[in-house]
Coordinates of N, CA and C in Angstrom, one line a residue:
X1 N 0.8 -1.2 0.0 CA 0.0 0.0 0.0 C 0.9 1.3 0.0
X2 N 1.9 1.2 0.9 CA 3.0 2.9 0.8 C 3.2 2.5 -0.6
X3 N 3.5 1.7 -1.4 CA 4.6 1.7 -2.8 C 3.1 2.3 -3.4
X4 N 2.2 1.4 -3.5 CA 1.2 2.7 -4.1 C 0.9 4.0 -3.8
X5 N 0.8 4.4 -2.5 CA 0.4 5.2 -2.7 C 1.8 6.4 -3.0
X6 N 2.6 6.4 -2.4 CA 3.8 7.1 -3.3 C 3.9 7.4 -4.6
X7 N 3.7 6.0 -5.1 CA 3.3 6.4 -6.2 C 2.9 7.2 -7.0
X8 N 1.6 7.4 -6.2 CA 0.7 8.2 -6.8 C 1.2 9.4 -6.4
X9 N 1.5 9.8 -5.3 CA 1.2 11.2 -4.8 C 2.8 11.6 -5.5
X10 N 3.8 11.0 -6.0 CA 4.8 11.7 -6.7 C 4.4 11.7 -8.1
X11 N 3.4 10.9 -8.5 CA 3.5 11.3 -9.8 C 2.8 12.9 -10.2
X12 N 3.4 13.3 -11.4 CA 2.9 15.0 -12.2 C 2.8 14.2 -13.6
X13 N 1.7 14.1 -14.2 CA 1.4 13.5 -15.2 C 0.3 14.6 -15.6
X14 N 0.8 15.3 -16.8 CA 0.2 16.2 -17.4 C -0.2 16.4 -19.1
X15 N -0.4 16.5 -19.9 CA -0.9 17.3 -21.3 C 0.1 18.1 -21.8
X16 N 1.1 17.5 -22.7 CA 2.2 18.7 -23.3 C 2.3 18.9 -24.5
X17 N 0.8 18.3 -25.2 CA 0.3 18.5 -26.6 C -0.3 17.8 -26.9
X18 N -1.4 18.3 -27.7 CA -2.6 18.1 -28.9 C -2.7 18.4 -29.9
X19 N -2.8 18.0 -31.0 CA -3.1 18.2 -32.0 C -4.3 17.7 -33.0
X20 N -4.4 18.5 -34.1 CA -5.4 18.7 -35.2 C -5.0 19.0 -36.5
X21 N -4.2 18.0 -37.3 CA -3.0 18.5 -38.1 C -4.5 18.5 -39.7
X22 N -4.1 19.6 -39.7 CA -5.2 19.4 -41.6 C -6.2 19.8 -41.2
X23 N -6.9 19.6 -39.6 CA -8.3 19.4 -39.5 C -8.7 18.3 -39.8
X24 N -8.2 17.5 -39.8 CA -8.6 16.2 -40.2 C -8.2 14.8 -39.0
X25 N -9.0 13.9 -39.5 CA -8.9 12.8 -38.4 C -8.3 11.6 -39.1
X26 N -8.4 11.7 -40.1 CA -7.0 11.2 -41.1 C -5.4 11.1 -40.7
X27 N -5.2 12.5 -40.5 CA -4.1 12.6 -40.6 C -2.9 12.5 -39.2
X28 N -3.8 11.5 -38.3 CA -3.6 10.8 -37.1 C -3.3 11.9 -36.3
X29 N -4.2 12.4 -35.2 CA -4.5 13.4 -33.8 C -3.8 12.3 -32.8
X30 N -3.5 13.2 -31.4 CA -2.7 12.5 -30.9 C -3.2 14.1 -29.7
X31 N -2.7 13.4 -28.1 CA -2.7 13.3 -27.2 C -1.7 13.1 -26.6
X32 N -0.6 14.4 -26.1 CA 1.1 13.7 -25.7 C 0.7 14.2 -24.0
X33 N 0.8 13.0 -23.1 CA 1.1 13.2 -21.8 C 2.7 13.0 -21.3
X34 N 3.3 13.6 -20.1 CA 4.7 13.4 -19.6 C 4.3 13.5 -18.4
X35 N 5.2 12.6 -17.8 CA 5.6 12.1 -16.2 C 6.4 13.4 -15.7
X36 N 6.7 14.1 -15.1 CA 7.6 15.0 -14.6 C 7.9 14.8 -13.1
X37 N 6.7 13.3 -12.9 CA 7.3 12.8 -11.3 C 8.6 12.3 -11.1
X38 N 8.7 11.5 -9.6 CA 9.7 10.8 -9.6 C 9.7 9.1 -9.5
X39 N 8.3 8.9 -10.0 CA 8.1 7.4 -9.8 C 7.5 6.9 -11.2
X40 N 7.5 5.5 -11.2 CA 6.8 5.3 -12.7 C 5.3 5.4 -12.1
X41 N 4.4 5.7 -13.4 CA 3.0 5.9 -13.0 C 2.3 5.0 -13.8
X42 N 1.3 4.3 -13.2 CA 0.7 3.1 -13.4 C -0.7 3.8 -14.0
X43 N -1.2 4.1 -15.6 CA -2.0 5.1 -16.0 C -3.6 3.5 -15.8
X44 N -3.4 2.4 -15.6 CA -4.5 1.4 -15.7 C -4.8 1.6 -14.4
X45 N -4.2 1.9 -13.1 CA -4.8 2.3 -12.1 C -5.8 3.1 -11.8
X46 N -6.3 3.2 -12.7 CA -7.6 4.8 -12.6 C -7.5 6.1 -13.3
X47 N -6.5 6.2 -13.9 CA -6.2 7.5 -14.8 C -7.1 7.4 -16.0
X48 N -8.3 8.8 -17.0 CA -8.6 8.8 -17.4 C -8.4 10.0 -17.9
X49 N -9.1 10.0 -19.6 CA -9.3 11.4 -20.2 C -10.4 11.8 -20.8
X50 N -10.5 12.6 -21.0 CA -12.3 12.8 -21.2 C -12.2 14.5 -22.6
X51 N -13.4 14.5 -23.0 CA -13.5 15.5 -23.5 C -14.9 16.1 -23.1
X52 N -14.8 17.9 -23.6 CA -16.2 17.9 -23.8 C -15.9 18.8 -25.4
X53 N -17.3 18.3 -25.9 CA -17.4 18.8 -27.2 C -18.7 20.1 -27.3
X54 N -18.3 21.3 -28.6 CA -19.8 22.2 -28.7 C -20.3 22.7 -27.7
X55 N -19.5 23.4 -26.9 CA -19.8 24.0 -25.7 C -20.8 23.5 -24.7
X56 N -20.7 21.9 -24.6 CA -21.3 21.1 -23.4 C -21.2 21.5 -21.8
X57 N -22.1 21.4 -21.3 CA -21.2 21.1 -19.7 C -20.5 20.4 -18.9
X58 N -21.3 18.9 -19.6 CA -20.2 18.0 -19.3 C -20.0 16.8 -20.5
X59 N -18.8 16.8 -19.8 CA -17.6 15.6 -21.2 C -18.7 14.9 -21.8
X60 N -18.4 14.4 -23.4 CA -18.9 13.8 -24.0 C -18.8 12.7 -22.9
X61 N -19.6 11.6 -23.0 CA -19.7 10.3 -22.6 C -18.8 9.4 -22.8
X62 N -18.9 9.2 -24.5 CA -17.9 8.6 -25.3 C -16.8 8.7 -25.0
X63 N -16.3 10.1 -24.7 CA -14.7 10.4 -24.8 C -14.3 10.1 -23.9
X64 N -14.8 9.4 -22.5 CA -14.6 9.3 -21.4 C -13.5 7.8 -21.2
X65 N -12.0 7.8 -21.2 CA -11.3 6.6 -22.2 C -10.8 6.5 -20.9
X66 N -10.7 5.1 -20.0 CA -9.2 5.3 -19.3 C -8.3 4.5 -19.9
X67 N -6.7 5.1 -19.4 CA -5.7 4.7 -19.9 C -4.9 3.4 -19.1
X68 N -4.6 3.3 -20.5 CA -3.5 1.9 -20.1 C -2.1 2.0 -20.2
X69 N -1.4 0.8 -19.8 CA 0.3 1.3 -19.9 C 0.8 1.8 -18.7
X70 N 2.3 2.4 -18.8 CA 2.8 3.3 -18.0 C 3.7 4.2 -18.5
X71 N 4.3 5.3 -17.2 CA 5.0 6.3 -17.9 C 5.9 6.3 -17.1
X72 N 7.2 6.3 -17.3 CA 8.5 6.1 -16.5 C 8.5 7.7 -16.3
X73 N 9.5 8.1 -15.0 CA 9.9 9.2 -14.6 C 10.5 10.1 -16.0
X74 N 10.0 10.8 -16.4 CA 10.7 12.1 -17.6 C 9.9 11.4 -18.5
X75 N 9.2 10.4 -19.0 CA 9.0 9.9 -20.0 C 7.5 10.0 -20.8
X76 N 6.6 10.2 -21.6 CA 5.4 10.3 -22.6 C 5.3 8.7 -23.3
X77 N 3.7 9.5 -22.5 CA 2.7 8.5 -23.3 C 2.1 9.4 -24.5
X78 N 1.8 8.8 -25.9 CA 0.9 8.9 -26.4 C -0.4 8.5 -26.7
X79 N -1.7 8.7 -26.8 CA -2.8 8.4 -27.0 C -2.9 9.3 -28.4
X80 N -3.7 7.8 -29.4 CA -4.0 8.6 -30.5 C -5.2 8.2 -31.2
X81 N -6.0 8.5 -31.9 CA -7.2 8.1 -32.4 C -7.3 7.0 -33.4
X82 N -5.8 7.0 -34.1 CA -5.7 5.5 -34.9 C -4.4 5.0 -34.7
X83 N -3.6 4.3 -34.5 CA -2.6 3.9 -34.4 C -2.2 3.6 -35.6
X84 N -2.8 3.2 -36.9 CA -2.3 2.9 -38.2 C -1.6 4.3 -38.7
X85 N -2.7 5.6 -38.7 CA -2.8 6.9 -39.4 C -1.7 7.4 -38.2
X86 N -1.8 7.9 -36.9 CA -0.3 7.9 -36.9 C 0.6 7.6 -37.3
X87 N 1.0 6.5 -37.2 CA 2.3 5.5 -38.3 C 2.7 6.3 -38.9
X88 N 1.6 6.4 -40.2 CA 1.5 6.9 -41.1 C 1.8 8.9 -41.4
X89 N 1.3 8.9 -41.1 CA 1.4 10.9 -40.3 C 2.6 11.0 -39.7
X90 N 3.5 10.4 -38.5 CA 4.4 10.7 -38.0 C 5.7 9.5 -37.7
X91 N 5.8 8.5 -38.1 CA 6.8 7.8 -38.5 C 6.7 6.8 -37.2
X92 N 6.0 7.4 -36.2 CA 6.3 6.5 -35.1 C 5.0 5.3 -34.7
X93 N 5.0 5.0 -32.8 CA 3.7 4.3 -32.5 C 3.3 5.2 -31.3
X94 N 2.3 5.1 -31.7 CA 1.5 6.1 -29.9 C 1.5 4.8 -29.1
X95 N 1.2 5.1 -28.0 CA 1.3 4.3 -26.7 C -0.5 3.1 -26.7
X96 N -1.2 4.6 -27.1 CA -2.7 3.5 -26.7 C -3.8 4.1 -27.7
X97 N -4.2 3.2 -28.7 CA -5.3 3.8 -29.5 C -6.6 3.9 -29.0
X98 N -7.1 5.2 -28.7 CA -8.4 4.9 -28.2 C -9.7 5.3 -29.0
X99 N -9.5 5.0 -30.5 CA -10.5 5.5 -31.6 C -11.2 6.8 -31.5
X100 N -11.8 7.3 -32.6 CA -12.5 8.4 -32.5 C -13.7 8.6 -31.8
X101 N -13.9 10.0 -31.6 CA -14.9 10.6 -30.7 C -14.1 11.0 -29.1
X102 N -13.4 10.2 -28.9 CA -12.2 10.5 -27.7 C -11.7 12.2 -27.4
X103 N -10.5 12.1 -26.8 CA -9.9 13.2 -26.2 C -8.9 13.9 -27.5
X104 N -8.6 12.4 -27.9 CA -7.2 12.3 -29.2 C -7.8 12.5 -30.5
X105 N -9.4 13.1 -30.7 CA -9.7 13.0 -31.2 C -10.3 14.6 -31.8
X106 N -9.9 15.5 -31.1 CA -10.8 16.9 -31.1 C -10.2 17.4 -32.5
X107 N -11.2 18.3 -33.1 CA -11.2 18.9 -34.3 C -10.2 20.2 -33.4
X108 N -9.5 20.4 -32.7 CA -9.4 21.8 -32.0 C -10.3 22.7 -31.8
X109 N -11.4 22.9 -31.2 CA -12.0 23.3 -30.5 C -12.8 22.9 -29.1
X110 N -12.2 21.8 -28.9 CA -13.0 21.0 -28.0 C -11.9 21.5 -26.5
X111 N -12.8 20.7 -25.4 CA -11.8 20.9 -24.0 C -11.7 19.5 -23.4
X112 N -10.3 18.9 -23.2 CA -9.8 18.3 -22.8 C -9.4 18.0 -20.6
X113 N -9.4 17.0 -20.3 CA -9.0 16.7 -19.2 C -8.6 15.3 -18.8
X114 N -7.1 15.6 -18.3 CA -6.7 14.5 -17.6 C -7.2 13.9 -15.9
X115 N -7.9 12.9 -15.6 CA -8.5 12.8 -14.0 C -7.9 11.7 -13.8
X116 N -7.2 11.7 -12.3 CA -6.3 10.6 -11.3 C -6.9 9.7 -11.0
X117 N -6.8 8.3 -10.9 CA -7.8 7.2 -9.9 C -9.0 7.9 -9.3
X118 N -8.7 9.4 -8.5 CA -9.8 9.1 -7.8 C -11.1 9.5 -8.2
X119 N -10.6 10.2 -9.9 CA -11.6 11.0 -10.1 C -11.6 12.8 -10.5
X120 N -10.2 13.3 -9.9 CA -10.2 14.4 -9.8 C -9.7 15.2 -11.4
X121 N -9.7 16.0 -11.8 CA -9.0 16.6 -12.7 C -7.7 17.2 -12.2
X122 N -6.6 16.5 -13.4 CA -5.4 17.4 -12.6 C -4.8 17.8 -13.6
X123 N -5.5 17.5 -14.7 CA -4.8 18.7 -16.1 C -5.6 18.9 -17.0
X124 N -6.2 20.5 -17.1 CA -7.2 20.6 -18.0 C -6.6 21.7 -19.1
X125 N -7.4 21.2 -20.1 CA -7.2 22.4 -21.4 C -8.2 22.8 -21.7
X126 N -8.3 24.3 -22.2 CA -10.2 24.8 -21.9 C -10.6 24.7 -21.1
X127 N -11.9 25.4 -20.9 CA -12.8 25.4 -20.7 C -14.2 24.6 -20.5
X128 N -14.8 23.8 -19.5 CA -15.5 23.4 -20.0 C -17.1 24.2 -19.7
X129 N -17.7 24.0 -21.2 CA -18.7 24.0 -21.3 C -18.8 25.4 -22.5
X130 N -17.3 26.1 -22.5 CA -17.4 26.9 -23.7 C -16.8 26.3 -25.1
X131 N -17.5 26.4 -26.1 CA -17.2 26.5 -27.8 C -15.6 26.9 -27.3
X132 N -14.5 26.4 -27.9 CA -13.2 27.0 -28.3 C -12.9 27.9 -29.4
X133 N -14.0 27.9 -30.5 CA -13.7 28.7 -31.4 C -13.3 29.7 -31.1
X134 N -12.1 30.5 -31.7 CA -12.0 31.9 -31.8 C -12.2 32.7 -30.2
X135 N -11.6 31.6 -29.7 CA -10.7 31.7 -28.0 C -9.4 31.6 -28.2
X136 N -9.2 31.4 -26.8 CA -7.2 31.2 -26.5 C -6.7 30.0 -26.7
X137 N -8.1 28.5 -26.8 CA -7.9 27.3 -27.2 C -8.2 26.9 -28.1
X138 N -8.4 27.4 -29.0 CA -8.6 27.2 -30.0 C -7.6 26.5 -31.4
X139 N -7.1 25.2 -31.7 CA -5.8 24.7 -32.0 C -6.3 23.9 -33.3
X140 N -7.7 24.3 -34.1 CA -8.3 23.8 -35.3 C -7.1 24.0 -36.4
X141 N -6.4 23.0 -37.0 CA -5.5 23.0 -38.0 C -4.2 23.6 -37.8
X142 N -4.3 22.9 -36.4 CA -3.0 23.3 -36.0 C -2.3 22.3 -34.4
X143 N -1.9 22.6 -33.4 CA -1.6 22.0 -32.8 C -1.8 22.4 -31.1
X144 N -1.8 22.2 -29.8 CA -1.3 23.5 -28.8 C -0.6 22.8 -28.2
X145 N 0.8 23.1 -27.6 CA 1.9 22.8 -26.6 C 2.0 23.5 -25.4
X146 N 2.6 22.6 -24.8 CA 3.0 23.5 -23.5 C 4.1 24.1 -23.5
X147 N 4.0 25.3 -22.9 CA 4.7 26.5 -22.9 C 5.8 26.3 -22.6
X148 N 7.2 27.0 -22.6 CA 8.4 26.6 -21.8 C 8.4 26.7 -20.4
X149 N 8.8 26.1 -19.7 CA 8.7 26.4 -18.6 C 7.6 25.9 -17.4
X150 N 6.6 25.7 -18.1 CA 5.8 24.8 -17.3 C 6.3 23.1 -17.4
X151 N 6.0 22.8 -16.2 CA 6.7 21.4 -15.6 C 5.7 20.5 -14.9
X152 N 4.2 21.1 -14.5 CA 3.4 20.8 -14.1 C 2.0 20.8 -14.3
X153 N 1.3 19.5 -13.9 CA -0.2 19.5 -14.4 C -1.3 20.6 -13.5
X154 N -2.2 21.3 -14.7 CA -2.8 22.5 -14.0 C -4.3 22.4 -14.1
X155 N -4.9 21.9 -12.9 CA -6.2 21.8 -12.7 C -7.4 23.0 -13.3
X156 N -6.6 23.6 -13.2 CA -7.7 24.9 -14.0 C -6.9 25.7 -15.2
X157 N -8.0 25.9 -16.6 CA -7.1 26.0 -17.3 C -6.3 27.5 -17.3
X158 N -4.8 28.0 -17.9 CA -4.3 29.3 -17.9 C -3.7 29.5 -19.2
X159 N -4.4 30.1 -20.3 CA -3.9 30.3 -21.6 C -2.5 30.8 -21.6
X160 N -2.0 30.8 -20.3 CA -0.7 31.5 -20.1 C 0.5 30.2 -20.3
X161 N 0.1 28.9 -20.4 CA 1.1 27.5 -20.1 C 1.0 27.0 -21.2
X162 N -0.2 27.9 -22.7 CA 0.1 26.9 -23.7 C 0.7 27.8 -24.7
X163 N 0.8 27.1 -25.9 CA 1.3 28.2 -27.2 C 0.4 27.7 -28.1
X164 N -0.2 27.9 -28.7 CA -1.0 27.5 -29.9 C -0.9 28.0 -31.1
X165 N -0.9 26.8 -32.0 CA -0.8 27.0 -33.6 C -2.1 26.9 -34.6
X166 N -2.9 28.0 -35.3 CA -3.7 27.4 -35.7 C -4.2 28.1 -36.8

């Protein structure tokens, strides 16, 4: 029970890009999380991502994915909407395909959140329940990263921690 819960409480497992390359769901979307803890983090333990879509109030249903795998200390996971069309889009493999309608799946305007075992949100992008269009999240045909300098997952969002391309 300490080796878990250490675990958990050192992990910082956050969101350090999304993307929407074309606007298209073709052209393999992708979801980059990083560990910035000091332990490996066990993401089948209860870790989830969720979206909400069209200025909802709460997360699509669908998008509601938990993850599998793990993330060693400094290290990223990917989640992507197809694991083929990545390949294919970016030379590599994402970590865990969790098909469309998902988190890894937003046209860029949608809002995103990473939640811990217990439930909680500990890294969100947007807003939820506003449209992104023609906001600060707004990353339609393009991508949003984390800022320099941010090292940590941020429960509420701050257009100040991303850069966005779009």
């Amino acid at each position: 029970l300490s080796i878990a819960c250490s675990t958990y409480l050192l992990a910082d497992v956050f969101m350090t890009e999304l993307t929407d390359p074309q606007n298209s769901s073709d052209a393999g979307r992708y979801v980059e999380l990083h560990n910035n803890g000091d332990s490996v983090v066990d993401l089948s333990a209860g870790w989830t991502v969720q979206r909400w879509t069209n200025a909802n109030a709460d997360p699509t249903a669908s998008s509601v994915v938990g993850l599998t795998g793990t993330i060693t200390p400094g290290g990223f996971y990917i989640i992507c909407n197809d694991a083929d069309k990545f390949s294919t889009t970016y030379g590599g493999t994402c970590d865990q395909d969790i098909g469309t309608g998902g988190a890894a799946d937003s046209n860029g305007d949608d809002n995103m959140a990473i939640l811990d075992p217990a439930g909680a949100i500990v890294d969100m992008f947007g807003v939820a329940g506003e449209d992104g269009t023609g906001t600060g999240h707004e990353f339609e045909d393009g991508r949003a990263e984390r800022a320099e300098g941010v090292t940590a997952a941020n429960a509420a969002w701050d257009e100040t921690e991303w850069n966005i391309d779009n």
